Tab-separated table of C-alpha atoms in Angstrom:
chain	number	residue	atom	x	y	z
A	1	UNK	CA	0.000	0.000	0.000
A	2	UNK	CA	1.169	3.176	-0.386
A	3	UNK	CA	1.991	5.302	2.363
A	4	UNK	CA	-0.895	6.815	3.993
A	5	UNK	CA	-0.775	10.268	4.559
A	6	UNK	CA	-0.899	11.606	8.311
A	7	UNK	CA	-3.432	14.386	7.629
A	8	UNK	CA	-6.794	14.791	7.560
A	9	UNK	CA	-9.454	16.964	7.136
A	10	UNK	CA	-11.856	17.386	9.592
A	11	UNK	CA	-14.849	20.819	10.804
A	12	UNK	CA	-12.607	22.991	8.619
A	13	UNK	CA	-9.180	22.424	9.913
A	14	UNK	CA	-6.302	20.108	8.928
A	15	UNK	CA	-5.392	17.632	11.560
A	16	UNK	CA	-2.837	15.090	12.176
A	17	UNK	CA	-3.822	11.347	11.824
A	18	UNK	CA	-4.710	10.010	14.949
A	19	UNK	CA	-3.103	6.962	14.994
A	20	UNK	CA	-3.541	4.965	18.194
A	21	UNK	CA	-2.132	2.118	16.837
A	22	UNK	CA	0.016	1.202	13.366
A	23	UNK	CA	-1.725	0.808	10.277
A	24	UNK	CA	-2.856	-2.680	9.533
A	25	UNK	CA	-1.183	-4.934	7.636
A	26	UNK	CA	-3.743	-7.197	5.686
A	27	UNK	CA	-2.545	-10.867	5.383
A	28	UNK	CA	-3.084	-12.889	2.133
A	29	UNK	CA	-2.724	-16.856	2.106
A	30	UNK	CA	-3.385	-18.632	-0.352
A	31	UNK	CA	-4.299	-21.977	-0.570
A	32	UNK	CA	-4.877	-23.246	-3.948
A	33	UNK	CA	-3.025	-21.767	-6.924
A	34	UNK	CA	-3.135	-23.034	-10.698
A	35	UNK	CA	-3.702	-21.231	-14.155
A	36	UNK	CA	-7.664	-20.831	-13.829
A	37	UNK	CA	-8.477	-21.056	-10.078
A	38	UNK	CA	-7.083	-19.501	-6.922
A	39	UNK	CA	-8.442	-19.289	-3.495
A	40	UNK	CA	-6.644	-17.434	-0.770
A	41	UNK	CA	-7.622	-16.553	2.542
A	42	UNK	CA	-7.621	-12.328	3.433
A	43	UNK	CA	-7.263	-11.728	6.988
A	44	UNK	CA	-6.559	-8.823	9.707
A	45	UNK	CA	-8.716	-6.404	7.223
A	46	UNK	CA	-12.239	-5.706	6.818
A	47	UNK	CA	-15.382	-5.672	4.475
A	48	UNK	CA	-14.572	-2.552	2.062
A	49	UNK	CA	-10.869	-3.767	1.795
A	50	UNK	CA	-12.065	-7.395	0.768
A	51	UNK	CA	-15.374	-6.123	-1.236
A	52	UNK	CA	-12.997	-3.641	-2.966
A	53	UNK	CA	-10.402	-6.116	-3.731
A	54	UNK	CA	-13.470	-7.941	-5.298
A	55	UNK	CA	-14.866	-5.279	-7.676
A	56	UNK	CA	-11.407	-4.155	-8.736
A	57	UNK	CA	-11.143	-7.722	-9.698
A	58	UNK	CA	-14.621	-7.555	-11.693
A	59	UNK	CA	-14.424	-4.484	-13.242
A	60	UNK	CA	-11.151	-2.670	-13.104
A	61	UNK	CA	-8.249	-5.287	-14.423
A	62	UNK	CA	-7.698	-4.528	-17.866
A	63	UNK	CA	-7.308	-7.294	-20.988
A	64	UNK	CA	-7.204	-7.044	-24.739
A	65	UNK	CA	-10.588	-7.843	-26.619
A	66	UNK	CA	-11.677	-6.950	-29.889
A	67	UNK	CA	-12.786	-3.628	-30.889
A	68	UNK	CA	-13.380	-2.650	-34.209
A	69	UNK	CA	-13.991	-5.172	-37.123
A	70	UNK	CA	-13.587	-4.523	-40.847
A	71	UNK	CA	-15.623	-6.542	-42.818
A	72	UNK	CA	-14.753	-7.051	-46.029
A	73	UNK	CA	-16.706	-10.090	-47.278
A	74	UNK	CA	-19.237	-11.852	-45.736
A	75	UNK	CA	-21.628	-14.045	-47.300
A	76	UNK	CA	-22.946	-16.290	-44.036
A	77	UNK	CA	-26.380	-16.353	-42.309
A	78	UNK	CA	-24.754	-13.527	-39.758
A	79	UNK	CA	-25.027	-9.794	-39.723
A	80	UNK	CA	-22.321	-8.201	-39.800
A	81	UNK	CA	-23.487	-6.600	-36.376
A	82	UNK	CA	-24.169	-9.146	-34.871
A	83	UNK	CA	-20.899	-11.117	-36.334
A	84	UNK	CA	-18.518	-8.204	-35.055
A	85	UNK	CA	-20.237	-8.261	-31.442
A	86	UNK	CA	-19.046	-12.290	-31.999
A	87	UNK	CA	-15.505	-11.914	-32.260
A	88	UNK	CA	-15.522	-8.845	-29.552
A	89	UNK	CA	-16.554	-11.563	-27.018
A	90	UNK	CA	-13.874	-13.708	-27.592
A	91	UNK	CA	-10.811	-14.137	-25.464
A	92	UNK	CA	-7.326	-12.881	-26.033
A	93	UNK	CA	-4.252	-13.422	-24.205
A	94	UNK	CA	-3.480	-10.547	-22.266
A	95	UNK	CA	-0.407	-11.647	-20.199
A	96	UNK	CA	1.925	-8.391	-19.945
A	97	UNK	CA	-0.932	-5.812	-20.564
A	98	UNK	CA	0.018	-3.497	-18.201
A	99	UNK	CA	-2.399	-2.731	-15.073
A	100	UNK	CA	-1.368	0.899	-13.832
A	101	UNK	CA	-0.437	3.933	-16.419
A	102	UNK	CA	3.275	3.486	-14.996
A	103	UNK	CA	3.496	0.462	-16.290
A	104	UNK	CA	4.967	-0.715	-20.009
A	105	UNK	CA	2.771	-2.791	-21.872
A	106	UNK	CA	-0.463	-1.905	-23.647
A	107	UNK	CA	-1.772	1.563	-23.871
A	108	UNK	CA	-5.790	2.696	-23.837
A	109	UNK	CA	-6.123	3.126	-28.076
A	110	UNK	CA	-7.583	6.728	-27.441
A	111	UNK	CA	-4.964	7.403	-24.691
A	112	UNK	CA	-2.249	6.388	-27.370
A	113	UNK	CA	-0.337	9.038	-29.322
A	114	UNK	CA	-0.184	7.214	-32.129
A	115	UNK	CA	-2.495	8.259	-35.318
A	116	UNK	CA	-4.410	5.177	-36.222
A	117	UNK	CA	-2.839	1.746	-34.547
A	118	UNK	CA	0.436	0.944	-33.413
A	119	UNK	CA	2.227	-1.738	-31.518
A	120	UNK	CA	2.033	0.103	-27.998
A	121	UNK	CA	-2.078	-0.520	-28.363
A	122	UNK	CA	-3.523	-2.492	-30.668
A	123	UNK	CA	-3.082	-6.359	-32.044
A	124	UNK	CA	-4.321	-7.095	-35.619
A	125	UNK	CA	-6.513	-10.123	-36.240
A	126	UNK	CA	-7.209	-11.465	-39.458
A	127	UNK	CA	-9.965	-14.603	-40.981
A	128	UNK	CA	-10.613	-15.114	-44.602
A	129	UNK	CA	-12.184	-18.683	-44.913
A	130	UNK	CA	-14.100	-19.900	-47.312
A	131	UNK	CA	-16.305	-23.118	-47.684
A	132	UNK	CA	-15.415	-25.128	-50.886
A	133	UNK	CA	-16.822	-28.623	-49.323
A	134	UNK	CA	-20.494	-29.601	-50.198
A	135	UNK	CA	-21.235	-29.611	-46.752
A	136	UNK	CA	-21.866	-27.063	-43.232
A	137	UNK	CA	-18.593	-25.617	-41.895
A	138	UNK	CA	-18.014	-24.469	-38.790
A	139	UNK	CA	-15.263	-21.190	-38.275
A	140	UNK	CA	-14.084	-20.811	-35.101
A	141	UNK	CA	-11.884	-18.902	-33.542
A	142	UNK	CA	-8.935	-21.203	-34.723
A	143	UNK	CA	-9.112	-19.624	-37.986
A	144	UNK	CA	-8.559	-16.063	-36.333
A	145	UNK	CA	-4.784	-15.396	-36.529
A	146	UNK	CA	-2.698	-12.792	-35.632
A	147	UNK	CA	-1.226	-10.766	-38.625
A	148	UNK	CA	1.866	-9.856	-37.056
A	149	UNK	CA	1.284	-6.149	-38.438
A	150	UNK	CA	1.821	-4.714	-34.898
A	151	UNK	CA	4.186	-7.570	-33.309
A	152	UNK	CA	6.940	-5.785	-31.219
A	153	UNK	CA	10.738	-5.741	-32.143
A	154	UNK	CA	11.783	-7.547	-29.193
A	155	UNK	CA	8.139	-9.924	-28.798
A	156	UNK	CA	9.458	-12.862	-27.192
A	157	UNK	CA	6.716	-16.257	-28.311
A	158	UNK	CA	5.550	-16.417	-25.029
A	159	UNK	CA	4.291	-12.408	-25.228
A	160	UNK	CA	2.433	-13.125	-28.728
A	161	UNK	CA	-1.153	-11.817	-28.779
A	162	UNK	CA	-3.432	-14.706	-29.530
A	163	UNK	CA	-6.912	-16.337	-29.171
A	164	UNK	CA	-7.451	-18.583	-26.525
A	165	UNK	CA	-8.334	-21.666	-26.065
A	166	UNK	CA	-4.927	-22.140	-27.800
A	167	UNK	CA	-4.383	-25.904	-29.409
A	168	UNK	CA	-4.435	-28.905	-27.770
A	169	UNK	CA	-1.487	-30.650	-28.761
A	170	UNK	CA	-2.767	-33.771	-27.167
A	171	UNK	CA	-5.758	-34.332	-29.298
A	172	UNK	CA	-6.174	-34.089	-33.473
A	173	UNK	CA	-6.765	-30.686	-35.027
A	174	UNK	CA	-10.571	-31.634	-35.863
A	175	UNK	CA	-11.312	-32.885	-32.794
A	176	UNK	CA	-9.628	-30.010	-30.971
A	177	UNK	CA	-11.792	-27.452	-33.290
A	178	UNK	CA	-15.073	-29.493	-32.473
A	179	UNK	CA	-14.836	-29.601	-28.914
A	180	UNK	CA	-12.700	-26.308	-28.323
A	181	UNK	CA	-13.612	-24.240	-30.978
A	182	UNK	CA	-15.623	-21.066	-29.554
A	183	UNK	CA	-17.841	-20.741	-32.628
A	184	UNK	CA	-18.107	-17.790	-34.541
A	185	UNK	CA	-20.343	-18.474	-37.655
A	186	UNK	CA	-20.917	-21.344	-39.684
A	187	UNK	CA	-20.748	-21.767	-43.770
A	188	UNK	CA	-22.614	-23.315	-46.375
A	189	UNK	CA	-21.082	-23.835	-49.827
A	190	UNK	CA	-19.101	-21.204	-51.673
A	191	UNK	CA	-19.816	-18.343	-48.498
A	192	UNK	CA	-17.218	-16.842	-47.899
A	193	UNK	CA	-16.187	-15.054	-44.724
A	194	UNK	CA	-13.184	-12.423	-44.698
A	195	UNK	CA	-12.052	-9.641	-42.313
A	196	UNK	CA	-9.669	-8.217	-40.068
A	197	UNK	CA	-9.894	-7.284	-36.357
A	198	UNK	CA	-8.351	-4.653	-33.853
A	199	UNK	CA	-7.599	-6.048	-30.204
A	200	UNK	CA	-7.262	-2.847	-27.928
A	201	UNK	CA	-7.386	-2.739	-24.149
A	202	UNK	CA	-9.666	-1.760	-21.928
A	203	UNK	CA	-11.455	-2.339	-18.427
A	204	UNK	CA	-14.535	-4.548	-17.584
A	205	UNK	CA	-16.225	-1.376	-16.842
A	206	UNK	CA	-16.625	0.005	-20.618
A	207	UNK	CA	-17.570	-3.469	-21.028
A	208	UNK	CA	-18.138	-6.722	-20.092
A	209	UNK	CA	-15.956	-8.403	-22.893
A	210	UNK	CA	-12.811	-7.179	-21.140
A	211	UNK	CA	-13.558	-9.728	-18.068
A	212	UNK	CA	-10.529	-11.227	-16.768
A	213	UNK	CA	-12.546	-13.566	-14.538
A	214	UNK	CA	-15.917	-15.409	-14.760
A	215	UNK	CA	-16.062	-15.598	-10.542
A	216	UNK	CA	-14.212	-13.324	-8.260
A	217	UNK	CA	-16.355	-14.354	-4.549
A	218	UNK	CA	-15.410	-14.014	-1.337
A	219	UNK	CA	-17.136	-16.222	1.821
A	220	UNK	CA	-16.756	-15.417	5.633
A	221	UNK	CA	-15.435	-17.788	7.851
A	222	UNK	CA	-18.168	-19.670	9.737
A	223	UNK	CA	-18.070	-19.903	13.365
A	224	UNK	CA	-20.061	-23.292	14.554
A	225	UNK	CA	-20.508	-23.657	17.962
A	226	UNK	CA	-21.855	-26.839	19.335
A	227	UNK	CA	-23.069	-27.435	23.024
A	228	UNK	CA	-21.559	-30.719	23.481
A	229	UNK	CA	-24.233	-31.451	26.853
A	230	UNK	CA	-27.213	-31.017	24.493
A	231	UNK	CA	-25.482	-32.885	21.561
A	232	UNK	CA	-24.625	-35.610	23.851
A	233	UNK	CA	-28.320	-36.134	24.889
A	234	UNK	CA	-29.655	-37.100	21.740
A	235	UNK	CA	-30.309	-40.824	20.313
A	236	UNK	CA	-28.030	-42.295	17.465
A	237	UNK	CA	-31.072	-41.944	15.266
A	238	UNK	CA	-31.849	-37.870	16.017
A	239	UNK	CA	-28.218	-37.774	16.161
A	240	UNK	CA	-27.955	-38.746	12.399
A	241	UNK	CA	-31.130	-36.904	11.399
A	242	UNK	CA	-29.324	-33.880	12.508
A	243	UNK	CA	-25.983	-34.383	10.779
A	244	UNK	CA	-28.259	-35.385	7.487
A	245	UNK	CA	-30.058	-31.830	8.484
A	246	UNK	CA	-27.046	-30.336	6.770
A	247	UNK	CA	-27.530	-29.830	2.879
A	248	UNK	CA	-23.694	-29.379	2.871
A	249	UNK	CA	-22.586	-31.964	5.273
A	250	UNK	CA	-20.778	-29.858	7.446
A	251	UNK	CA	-21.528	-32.119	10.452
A	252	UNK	CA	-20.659	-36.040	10.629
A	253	UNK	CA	-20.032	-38.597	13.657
A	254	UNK	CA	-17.101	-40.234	14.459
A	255	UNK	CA	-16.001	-43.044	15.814
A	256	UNK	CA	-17.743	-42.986	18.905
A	257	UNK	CA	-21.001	-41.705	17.494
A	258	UNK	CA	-20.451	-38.099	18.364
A	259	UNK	CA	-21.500	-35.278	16.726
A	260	UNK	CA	-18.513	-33.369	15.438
A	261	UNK	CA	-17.785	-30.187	12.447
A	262	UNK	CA	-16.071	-32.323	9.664
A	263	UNK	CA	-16.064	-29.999	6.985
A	264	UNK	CA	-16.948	-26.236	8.298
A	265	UNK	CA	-15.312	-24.715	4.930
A	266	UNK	CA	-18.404	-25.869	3.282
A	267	UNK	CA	-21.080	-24.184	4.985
A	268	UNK	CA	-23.119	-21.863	3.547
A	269	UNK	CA	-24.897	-20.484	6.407
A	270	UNK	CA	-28.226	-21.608	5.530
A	271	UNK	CA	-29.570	-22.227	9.412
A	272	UNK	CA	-30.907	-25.547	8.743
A	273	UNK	CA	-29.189	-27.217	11.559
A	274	UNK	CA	-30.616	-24.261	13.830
A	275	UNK	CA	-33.829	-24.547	12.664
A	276	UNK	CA	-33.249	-28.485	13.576
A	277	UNK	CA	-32.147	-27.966	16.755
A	278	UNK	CA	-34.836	-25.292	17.555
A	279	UNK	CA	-37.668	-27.965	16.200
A	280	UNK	CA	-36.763	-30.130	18.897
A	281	UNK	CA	-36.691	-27.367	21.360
A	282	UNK	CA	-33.113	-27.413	22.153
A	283	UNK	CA	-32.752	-23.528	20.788
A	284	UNK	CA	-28.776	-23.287	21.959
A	285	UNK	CA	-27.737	-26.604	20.746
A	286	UNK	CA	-25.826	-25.191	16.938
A	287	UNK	CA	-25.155	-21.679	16.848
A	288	UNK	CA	-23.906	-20.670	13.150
A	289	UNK	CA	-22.135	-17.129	12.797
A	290	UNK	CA	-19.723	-15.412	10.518
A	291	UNK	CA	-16.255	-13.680	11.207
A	292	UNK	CA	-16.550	-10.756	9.505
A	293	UNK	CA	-12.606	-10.610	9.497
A	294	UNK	CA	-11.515	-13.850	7.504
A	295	UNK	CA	-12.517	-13.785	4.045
A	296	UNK	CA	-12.095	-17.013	2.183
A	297	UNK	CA	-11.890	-15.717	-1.559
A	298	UNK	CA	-12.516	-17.540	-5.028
A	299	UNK	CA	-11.522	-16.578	-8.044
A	300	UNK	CA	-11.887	-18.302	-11.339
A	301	UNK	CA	-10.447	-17.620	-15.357
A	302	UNK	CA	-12.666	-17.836	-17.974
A	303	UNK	CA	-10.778	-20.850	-19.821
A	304	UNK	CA	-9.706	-23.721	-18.156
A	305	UNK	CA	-5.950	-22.664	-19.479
A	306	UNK	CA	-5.842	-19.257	-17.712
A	307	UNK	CA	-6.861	-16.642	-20.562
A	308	UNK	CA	-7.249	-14.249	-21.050
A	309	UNK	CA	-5.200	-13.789	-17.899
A	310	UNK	CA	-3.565	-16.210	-15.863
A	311	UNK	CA	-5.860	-15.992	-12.333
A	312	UNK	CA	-2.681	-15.333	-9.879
A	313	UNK	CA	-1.549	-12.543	-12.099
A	314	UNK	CA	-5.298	-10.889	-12.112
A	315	UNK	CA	-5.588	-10.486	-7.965
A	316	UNK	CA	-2.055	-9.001	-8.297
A	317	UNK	CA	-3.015	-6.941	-10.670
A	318	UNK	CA	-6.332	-6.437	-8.861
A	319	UNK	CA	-3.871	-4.968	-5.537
A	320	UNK	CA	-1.911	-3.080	-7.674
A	321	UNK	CA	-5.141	-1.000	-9.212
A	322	UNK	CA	-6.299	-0.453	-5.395
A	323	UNK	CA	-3.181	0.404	-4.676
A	324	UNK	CA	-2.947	2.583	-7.781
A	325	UNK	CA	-6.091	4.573	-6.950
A	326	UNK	CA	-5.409	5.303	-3.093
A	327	UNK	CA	-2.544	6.890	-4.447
A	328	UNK	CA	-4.798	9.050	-6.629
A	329	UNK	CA	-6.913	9.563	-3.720
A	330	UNK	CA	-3.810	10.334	-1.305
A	331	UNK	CA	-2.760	12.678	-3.898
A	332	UNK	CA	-6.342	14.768	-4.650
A	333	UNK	CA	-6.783	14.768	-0.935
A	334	UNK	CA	-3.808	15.467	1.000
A	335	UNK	CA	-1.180	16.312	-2.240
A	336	UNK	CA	0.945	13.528	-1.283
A	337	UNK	CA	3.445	13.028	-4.075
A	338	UNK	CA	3.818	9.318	-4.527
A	339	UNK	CA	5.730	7.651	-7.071
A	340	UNK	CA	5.983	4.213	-6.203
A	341	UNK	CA	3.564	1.539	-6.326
A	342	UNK	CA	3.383	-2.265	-5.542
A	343	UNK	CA	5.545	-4.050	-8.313
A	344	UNK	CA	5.014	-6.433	-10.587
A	345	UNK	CA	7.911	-8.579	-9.729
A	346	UNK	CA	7.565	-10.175	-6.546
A	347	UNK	CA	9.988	-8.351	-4.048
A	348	UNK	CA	13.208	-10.510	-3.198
B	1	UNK	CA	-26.557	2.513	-44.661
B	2	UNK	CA	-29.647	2.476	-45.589
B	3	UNK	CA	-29.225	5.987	-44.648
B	4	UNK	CA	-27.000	6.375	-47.284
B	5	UNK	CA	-28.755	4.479	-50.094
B	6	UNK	CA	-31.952	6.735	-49.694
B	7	UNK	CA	-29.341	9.756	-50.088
B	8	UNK	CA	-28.194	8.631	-53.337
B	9	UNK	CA	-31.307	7.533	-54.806
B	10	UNK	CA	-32.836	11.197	-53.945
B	11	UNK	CA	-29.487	12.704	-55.628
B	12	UNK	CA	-29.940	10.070	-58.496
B	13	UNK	CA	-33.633	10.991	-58.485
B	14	UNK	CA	-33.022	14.880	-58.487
B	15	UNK	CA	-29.860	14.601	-61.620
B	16	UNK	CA	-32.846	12.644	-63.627
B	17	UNK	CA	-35.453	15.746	-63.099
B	18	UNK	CA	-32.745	18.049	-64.680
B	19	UNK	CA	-31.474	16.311	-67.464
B	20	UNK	CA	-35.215	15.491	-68.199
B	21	UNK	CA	-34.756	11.914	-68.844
B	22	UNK	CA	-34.056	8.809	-67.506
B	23	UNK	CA	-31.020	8.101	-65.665
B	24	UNK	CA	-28.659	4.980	-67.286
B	25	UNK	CA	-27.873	3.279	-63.519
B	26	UNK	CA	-29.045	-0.250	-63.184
B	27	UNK	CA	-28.840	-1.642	-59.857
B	28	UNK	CA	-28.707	-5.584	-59.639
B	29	UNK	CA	-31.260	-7.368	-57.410
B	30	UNK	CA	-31.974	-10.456	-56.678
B	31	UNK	CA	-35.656	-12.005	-57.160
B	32	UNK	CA	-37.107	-13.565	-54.001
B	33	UNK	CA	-38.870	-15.963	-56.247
B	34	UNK	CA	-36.505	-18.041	-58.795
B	35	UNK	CA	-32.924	-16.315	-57.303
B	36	UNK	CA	-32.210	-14.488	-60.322
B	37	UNK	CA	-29.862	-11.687	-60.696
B	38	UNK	CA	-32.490	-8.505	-62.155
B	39	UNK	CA	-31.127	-5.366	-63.111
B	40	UNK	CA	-33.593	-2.666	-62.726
B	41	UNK	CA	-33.336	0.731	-64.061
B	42	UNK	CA	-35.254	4.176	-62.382
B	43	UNK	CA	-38.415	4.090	-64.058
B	44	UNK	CA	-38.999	0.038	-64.475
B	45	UNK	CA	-41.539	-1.836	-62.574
B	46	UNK	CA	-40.156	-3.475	-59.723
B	47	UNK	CA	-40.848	-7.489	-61.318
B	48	UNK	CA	-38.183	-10.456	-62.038
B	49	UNK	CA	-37.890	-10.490	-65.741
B	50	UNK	CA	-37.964	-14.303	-65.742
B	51	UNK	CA	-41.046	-14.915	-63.175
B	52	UNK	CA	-42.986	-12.019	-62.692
B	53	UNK	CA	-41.923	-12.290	-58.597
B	54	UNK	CA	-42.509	-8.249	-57.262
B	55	UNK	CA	-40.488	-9.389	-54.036
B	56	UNK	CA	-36.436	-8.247	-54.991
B	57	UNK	CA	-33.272	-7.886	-52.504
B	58	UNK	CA	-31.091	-5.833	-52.854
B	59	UNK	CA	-27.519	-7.637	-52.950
B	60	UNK	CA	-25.017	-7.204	-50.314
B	61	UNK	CA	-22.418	-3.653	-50.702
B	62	UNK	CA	-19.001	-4.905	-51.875
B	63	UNK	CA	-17.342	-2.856	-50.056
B	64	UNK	CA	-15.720	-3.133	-46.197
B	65	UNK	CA	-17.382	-1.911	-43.440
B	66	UNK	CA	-16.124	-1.103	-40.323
B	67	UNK	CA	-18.106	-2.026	-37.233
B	68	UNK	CA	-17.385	-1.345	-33.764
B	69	UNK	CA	-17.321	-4.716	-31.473
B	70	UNK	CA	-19.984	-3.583	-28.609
């Protein structure tokens, strides 16, 4: 974060901060990490730190996605409309994309200097297929390719622009296209479909094709509190109705027959074992609350391979855009002058 | 783009008032009946030459567009 600022503003004087204790320092575990899912645990913060971490996640990581499509032949079923509001949906890899203005990467197209496209903002796409078999083709986006026009000098493979799901190079090319392909129109004999497409970047908020992430959820920690007495005097058989009370099984009985929390990560706080134990008139027997401190968070790509973004890289980039913006605020505010922000590259 | 279309027609329309006579631009259409290509001049009746069909379509512009991806 960066540095708050020890003034405030308070009944029309400027005051000093008062801190009674240090800042907090918010603590992020995480727990499960691959290319399309991570969960992590936030602690030691509260609600509008986690809940902003969320929307910045929804709605303020910027990708690549199609922009403007020039059609120059197209003879399927489609309008053209409706065809260019196809490919904008469509997912592009957006690795090194650049989340802040400080950073290098890709540049907002009407932000960029540049006259009309250049490599610093835009990616061209280009499809020209044509049907010559006597029966229904399918184009998907495998037949999108990058032209190359605005690849960077010093482009390393791994930084290429490209659509995503990429190839499977487990499975035949057919096969791959069939159950892959994100379909984008489909030809009958001798139609023809050509264009070329503009990838530009932008933020989820100008619209919803520039998602980085198809869930980005966070959960409270449940607190389950049992009274052992009460649990204790039930019969095996009410003792299993209760734990089958539980839509999520949260509750199960070990070896002795006792009613214990197995799985308390999987409740949803939906009161059923309450409104079990209060049936039977035992009101205090499950109490089910949440810590509104511990926020157990999911977040999810859209493809199973990580793209547009790779899931880890969008909740960094999510903390660098909050951190980003309370320097914006720090600055407006107070006139802080701040020019350093959370980096990319993991501190040594 | 229709837009457009009615534009020139009206300028096409207007030219043909001055010179006093009809305007030589045929515009290709296709019949909705038998698929034909009909070329149709200002003053014809709108009918397929080959079936009498009154429904035409007008063929696709040849030209790119641009459309914005939203």
């Amino acid at each position: 974060m960066a540095a708050a600022s020890l003034s405030y503003y308070c009944g029309g004087e400027w005051m000093t901060f008062p801190y009674e204790k240090e800042p907090r320092k918010p603590k992020v575990n995480v727990t499960h990490a691959s290319p399309n899912l991570v969960k992590f645990t936030l602690t030691e913060t509260d609600v509008s730190v986690a809940n902003a971490l969320r929307r910045i996640m929804l709605a303020e990581v910027p990708t690549l996605a199609i922009d403007t499509v020039n059609i120059e032949d197209n003879d399927s079923v489609i309008f053209d409309e409706f065809l260019a509001h196809r490919m904008g949906l469509l997912p592009i890899t957006s690795h090194k994309v650049g989340d802040i203005p400080p950073d290098s990467g890709y540049v907002e197209y009407k932000q960029c200097t540049c006259f009309d496209g250049c490599p610093y903002c835009t990616a061209e796409f280009k499809l020209d297929v044509t049907n010559t078999e006597d029966k229904v083709m399918t184009v998907t986006h495998f037949d999108v390719e990058n032209t190359g026009k605005y690849r960077r000098d010093n482009a390393l493979p791994i930084d290429e622009v490209k659509m995503v799901p990429s190839r499977n190079p487990d499975i035949d090319e057919e096969t791959d296209t069939r159950e892959n392909g994100i379909i984008i129109a489909k030809l009958k004999k001798d139609q023809k479909l050509r264009f070329e497409c503009y990838a530009r970047k932008g933020i989820p908020k100008y619209h919803a094709k520039f998602m980085p992430v198809a869930t980005a959820i966070y959960q409270f920690e449940p607190i389950i509190r049992t009274n052992k007495q009460m649990l204790d005097g039930l019969s095996l058989d009410e003792r299993i109705e209760f734990v089958q009370s539980c839509p999520r099984k949260v509750f199960d009985l070990d070896i002795e027959d006792n009613v214990h929390v197995a799985r308390k990560e999987d409740c949803i706080f939906c009161d059923e074992c309450v409104a079990k134990a209060k049936a039977w008139g035992k009101k205090d027997m499950v109490t089910v609350k949440m810590d509104c401190g511990v926020f157990h968070f999911t977040v999810e790509a859209v493809t199973p391979e990580g793209g547009p973004r790779n899931v880890i890289d969008v909740v960094r980039a999510a903390l660098r855009v909050l951190d980003y913006k309370m320097s914006l605020f720090l600055k407006d505010a107070y006139g802080d002058k701040i020019e350093e922000w959370l980096p990319w590259e993991r501190p040594a | 783009m229709s837009g457009q279309d009615a534009a020139k027609g009206q300028e096409l329309a207007k030219a043909g008032d001055a010179a006093a006579g009809p305007v030589a631009v045929a515009v290709t259409y296709i019949c909705g009946n038998c698929g034909v290509d009909v070329e149709l001049k200002l003053k014809d009746a709108v009918r397929c030459k080959e079936c009498g069909y009154r429904i035409l379509f007008k063929k696709r512009a040849r030209k790119p567009m641009q459309y914005q991806a939203v």
